[in-house]
GROMACS .gro file of C-alpha atoms in nm:
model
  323
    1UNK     CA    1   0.000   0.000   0.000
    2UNK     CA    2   0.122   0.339  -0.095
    3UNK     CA    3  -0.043   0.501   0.185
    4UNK     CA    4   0.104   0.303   0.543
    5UNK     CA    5   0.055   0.466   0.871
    6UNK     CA    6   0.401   0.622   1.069
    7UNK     CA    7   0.568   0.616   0.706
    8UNK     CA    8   0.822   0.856   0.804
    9UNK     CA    9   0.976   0.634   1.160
   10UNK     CA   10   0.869   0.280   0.975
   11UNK     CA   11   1.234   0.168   1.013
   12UNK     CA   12   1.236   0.253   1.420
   13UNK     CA   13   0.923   0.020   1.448
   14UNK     CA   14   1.005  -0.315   1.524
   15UNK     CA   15   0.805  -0.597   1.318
   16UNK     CA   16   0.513  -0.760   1.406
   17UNK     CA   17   0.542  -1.114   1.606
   18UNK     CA   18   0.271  -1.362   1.573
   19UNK     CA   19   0.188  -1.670   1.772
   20UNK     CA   20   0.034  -1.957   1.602
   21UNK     CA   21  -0.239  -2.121   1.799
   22UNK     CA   22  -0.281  -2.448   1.593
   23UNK     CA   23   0.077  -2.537   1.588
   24UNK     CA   24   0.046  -2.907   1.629
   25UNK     CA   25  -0.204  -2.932   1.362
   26UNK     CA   26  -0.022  -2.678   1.180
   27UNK     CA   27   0.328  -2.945   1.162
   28UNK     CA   28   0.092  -3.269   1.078
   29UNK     CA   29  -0.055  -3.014   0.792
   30UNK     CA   30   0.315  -2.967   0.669
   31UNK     CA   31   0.415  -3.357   0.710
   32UNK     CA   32   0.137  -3.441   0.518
   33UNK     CA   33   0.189  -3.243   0.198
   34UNK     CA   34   0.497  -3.450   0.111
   35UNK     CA   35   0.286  -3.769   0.165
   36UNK     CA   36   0.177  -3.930  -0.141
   37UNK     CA   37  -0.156  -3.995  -0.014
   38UNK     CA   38  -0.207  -3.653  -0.052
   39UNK     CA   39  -0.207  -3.614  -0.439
   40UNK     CA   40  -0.304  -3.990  -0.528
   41UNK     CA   41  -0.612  -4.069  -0.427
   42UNK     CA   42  -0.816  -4.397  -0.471
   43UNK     CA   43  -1.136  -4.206  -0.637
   44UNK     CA   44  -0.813  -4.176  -0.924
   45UNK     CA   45  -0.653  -4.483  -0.897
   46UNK     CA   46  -1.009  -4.589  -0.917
   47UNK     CA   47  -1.110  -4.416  -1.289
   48UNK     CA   48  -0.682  -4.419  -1.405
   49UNK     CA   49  -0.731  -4.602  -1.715
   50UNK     CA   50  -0.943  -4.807  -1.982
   51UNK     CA   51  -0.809  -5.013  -2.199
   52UNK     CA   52  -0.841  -4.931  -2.613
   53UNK     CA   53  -0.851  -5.167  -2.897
   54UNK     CA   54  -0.512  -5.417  -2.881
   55UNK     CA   55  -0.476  -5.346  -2.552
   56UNK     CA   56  -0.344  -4.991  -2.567
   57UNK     CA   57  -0.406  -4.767  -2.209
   58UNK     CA   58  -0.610  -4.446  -2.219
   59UNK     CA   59  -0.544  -4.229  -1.999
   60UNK     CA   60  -0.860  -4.038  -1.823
   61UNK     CA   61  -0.803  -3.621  -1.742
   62UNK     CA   62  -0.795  -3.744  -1.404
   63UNK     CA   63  -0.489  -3.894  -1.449
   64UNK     CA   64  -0.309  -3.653  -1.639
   65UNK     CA   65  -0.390  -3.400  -1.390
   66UNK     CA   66  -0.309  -3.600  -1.059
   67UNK     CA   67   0.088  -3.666  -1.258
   68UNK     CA   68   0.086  -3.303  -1.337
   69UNK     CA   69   0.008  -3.194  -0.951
   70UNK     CA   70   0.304  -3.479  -0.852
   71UNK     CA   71   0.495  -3.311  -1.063
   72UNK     CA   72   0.433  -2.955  -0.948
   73UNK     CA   73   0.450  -3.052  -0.591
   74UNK     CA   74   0.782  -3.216  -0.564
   75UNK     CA   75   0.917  -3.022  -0.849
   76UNK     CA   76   1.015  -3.264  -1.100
   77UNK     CA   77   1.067  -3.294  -1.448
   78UNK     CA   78   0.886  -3.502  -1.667
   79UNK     CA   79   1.061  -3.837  -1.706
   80UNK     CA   80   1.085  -3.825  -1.322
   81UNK     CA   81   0.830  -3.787  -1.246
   82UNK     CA   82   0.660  -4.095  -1.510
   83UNK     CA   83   1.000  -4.292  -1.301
   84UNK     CA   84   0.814  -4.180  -0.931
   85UNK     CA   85   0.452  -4.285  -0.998
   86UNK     CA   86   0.587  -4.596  -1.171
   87UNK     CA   87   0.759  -4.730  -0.863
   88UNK     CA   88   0.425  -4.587  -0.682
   89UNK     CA   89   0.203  -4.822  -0.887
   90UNK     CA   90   0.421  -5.122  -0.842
   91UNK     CA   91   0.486  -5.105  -0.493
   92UNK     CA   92   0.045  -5.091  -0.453
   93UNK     CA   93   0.065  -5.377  -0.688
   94UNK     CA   94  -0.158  -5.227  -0.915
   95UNK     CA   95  -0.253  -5.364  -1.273
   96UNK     CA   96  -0.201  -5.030  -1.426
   97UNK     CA   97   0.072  -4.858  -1.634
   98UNK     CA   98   0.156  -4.527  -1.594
   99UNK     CA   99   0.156  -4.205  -1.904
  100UNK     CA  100   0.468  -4.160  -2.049
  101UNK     CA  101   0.607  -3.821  -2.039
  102UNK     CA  102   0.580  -3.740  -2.356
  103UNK     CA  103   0.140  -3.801  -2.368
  104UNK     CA  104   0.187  -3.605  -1.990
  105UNK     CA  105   0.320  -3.331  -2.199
  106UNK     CA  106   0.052  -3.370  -2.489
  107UNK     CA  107  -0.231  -3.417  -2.281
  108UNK     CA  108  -0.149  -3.090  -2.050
  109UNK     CA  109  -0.219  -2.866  -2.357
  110UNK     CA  110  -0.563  -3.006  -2.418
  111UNK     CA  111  -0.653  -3.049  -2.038
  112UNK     CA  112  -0.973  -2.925  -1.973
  113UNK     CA  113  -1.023  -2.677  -1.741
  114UNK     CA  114  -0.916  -2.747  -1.381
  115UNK     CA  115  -1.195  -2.632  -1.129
  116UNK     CA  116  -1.115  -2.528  -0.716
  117UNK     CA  117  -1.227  -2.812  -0.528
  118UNK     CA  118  -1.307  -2.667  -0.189
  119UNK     CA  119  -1.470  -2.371  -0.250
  120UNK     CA  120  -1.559  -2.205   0.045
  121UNK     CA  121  -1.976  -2.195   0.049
  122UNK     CA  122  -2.168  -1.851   0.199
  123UNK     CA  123  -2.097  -1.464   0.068
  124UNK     CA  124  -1.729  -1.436  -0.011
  125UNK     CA  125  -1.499  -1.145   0.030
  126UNK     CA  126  -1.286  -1.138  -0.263
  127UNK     CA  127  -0.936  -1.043  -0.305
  128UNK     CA  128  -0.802  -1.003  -0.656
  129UNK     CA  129  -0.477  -0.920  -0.786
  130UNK     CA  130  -0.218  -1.041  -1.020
  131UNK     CA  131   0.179  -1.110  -1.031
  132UNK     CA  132   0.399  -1.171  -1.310
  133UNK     CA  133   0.522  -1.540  -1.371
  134UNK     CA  134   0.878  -1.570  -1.600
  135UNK     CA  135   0.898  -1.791  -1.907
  136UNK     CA  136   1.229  -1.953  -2.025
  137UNK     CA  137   1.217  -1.847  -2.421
  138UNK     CA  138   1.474  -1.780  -2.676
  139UNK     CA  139   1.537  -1.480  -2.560
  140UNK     CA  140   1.682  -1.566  -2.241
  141UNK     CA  141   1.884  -1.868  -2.428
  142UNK     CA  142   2.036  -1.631  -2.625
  143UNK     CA  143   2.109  -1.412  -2.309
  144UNK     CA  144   2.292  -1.748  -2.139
  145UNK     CA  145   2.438  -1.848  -2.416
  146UNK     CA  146   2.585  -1.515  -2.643
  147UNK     CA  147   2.524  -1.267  -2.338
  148UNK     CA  148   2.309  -1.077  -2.608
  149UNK     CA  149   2.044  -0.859  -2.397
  150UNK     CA  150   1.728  -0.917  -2.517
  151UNK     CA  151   1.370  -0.824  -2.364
  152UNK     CA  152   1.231  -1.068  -2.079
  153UNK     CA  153   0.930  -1.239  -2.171
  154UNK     CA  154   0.621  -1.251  -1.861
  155UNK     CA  155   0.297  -1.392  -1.787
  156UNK     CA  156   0.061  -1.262  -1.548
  157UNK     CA  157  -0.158  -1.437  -1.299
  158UNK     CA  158  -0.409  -1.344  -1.184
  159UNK     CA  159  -0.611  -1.444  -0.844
  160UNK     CA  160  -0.910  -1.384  -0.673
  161UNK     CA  161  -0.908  -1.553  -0.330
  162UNK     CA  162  -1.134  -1.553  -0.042
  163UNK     CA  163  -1.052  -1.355   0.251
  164UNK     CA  164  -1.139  -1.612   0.510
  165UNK     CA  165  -1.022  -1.871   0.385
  166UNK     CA  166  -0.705  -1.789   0.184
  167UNK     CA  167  -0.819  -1.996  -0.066
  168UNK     CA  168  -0.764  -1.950  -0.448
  169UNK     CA  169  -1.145  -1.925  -0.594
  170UNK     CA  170  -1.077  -1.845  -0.960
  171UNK     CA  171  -0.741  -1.787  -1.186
  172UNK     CA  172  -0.629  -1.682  -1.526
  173UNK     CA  173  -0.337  -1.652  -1.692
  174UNK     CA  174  -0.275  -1.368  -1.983
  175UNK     CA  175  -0.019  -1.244  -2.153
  176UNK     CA  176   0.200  -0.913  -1.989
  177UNK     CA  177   0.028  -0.679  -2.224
  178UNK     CA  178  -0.318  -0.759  -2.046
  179UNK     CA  179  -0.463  -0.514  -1.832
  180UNK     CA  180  -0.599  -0.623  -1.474
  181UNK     CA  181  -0.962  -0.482  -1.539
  182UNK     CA  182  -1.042  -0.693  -1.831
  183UNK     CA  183  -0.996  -1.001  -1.612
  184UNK     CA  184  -1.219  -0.908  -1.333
  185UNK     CA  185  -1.530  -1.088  -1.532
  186UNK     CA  186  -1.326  -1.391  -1.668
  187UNK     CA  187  -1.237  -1.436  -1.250
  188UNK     CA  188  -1.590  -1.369  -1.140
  189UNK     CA  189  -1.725  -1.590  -1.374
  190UNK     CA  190  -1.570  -1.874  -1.224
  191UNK     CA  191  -1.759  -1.839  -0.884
  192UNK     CA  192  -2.065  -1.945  -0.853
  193UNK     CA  193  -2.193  -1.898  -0.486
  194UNK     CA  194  -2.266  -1.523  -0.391
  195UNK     CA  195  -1.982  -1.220  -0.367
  196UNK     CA  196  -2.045  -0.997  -0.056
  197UNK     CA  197  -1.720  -0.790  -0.122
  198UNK     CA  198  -1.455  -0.711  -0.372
  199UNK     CA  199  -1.145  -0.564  -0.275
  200UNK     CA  200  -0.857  -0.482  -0.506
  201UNK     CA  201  -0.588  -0.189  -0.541
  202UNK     CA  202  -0.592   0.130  -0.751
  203UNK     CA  203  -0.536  -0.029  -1.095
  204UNK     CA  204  -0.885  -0.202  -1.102
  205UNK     CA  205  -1.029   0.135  -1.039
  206UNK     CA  206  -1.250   0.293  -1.307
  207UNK     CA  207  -1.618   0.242  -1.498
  208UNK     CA  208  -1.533  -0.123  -1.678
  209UNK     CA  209  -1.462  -0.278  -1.354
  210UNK     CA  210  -1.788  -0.124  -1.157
  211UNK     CA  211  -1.996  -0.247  -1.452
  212UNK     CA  212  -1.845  -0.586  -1.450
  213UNK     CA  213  -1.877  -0.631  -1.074
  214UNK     CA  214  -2.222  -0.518  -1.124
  215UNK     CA  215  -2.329  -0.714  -1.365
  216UNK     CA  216  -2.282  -1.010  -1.052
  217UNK     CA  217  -2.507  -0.848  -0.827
  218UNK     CA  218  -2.601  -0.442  -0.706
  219UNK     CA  219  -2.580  -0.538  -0.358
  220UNK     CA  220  -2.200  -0.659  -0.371
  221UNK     CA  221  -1.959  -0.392  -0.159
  222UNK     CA  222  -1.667  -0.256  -0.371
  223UNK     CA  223  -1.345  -0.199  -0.158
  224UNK     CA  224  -1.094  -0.018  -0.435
  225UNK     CA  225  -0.918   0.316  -0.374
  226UNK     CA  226  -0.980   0.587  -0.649
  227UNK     CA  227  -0.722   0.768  -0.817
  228UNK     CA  228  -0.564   1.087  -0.765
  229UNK     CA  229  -0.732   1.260  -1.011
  230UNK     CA  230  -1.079   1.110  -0.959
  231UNK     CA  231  -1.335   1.322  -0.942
  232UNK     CA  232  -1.726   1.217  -0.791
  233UNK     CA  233  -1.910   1.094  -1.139
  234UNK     CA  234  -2.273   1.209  -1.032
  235UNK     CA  235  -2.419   0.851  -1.120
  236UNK     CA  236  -2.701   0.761  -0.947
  237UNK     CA  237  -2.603   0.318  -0.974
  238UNK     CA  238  -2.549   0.202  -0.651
  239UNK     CA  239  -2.236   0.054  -0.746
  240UNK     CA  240  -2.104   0.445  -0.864
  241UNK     CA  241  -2.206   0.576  -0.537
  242UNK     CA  242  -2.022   0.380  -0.352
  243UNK     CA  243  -1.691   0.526  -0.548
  244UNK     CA  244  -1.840   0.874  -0.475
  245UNK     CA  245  -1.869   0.785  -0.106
  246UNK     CA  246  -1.529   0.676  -0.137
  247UNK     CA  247  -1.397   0.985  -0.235
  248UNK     CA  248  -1.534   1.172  -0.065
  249UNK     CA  249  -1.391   1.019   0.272
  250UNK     CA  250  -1.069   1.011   0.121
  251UNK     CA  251  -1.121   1.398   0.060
  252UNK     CA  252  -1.248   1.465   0.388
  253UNK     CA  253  -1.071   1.254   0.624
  254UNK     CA  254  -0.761   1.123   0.419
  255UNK     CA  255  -0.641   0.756   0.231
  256UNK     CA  256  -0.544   0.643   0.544
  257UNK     CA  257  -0.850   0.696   0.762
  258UNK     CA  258  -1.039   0.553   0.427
  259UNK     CA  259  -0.820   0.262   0.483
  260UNK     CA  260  -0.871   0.184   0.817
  261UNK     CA  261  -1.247   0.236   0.789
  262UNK     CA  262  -1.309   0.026   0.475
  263UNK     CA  263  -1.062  -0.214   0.602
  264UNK     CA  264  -0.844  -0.204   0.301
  265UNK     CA  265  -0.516  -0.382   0.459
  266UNK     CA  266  -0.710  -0.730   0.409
  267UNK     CA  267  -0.567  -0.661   0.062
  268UNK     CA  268  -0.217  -0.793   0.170
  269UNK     CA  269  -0.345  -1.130   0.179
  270UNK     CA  270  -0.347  -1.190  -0.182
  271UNK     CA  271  -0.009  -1.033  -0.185
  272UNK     CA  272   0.014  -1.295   0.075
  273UNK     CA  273  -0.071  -1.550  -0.130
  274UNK     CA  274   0.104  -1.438  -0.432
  275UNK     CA  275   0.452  -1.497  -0.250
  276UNK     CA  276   0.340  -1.843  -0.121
  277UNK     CA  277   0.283  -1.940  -0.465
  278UNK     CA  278   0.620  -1.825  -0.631
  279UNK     CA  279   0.757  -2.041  -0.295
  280UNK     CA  280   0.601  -2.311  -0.314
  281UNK     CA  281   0.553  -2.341  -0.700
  282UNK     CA  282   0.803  -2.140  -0.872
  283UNK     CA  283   0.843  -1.830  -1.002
  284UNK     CA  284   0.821  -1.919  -1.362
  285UNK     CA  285   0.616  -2.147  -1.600
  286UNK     CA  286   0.859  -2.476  -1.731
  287UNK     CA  287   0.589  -2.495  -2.037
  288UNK     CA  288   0.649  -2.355  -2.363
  289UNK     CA  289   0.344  -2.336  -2.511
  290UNK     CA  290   0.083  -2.107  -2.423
  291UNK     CA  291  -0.228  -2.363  -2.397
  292UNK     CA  292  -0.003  -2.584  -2.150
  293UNK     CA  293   0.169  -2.297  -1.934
  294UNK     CA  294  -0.246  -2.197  -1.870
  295UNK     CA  295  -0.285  -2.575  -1.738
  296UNK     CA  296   0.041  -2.591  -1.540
  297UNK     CA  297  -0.035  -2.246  -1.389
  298UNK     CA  298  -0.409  -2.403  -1.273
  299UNK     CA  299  -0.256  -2.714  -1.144
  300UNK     CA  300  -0.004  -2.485  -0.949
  301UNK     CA  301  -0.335  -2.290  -0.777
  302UNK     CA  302  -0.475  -2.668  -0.734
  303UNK     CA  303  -0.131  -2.716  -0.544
  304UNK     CA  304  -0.161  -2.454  -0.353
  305UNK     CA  305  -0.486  -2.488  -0.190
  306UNK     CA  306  -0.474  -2.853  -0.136
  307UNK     CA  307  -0.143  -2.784   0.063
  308UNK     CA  308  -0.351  -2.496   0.228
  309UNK     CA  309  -0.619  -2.749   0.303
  310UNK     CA  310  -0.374  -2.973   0.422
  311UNK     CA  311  -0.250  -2.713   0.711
  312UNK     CA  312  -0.331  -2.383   0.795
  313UNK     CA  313  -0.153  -2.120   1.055
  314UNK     CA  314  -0.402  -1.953   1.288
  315UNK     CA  315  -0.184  -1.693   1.414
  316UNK     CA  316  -0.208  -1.391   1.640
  317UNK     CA  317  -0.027  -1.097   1.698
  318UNK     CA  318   0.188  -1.043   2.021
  319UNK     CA  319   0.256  -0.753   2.212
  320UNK     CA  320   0.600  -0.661   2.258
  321UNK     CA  321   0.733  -0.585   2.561
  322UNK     CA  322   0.971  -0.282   2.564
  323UNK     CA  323   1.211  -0.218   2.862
   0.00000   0.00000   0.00000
């Protein structure tokens, strides 16, 4: 945020400390996401396969996608990870073979589209945001190899998560030419239960993203700071009111008492979550193609909240003690 309270003796204040509560479920949580139990699950094992005519193995989407999120979750390439669930199947002496990597590979462009699986149910508060994810092109071969500068090549993520939950809800992935407000309705259209809030930063600000969020329901609260230069539009949509409102406590009381009042720091939870994933996933897409980095960035989000549903911090602050 821009706007941060004691900006001017931040680097006098000592950081935050936080207790987590849970902390015995917490470490099972983390034990259990390298368990392979975890990302194979019988309800797979169960569907893996049929057999084709001669006897050759097709592969159901469930498969494919339970190798791809054994591969994202241990990191490994392709033939390893075809060499792990190999030695997985034989030592459940199972009468099934596993994909090779190269239909893993072929498969992941044509995957179909990879849903959340634990959505939380009731009115969600939204977070949205997006980060920038590297790809390995020729560009930065030639780099490595000639030491010829050439321009780095991005994709951008974007998330909407639920406040309460810190789970990822929807995600898309789009070039780094495409604007944050023209995903807002490809995001909400992957929710389906009811949106009580919306909260994103400045760059979502404006009349496409009021109409979009709109268009999902009048009642829905809009948490996203207006420009500088804003001025009060005059509209009498409930949605545009509630920008005019906005501005006018900014005007009147300052950003920062707007902040505090709409409770705008929840925001830092998707920033939150943005980190996590570049930690625990990577920082850049392995695919080349653009159909199979979209699937391999949905399988990371997949990841991410199955580890989160695995184990989750509850964690409050602690009051220093100065002498």
């Amino acid at each position: 945020m821009p706007h941060k309270h004691n900006a001017d003796r931040r680097h006098h204040i000592p950081k935050m400390a936080f207790k987590v509560e849970n902390w015995p479920d917490y470490e099972a949580g983390l034990r259990r996401r390298g368990s392979l139990t975890l990302w194979i699950e019988d309800g797979a094992l169960d569907h893996w396969q049929t057999l084709g005519p001669g006897g050759q193995a097709r592969y159901a989407d469930v498969t494919i996608q339970t190798t791809l999120m054994v591969r994202t979750a241990f990191k490994l390439a392709l033939r390893q990870t075809e060499g792990l669930l190999a030695s997985v199947i034989t030592l459940m002496d199972r009468r099934i073979s596993v994909p090779d990597h190269t239909t893993i590979s072929r498969r992941a462009v044509t995957l179909p589209v990879i849903q959340a699986n634990s959505v939380p149910h009731g009115p969600l508060h939204l977070l949205i945001d997006s980060t920038g994810l590297q790809v390995y092109g020729a560009g930065q071969w030639l780099e490595a190899k000639h030491g010829a500068k050439s321009r780095r090549k991005w994709r951008k993520l974007h998330l909407a998560i639920d406040a309460g939950s810190g789970m990822i809800v929807a995600q898309a992935l789009t070039d780094q030419d495409t604007d944050d407000p023209s995903q807002v309705a490809p995001l909400l259209n992957q929710i389906e239960c009811r949106i009580a809030r919306v909260t994103a930063d400045g760059a979502y600000d404006g009349a496409p993203t009021y109409d979009t969020i709109a268009a999902h329901g009048d009642d829905i609260q809009i948490v996203i700071p207006p420009r500088s230069t804003a001025v009060l539009s005059g509209e009498l949509g409930p949605l545009e009111q509630q920008r005019d409102r906005h501005l006018e406590m900014i005007t009147e009381k300052g950003r920062l008492a707007w902040q505090k009042a709409t409770d705008y720091g929840q925001r830092s939870l998707v920033e939150t979550t943005m980190g996590r994933f570049k930690a625990l996933i990577g920082p850049r897409l392995r695919a080349r193609g653009f159909a199979a980095q979209q699937t391999e960035a949905a399988i990371g989000v997949a990841v991410l909240n199955r580890m989160l549903a695995a184990g989750r911090p509850e964690s409050v602050r602690c009051l220093r003690v100065i002498a």
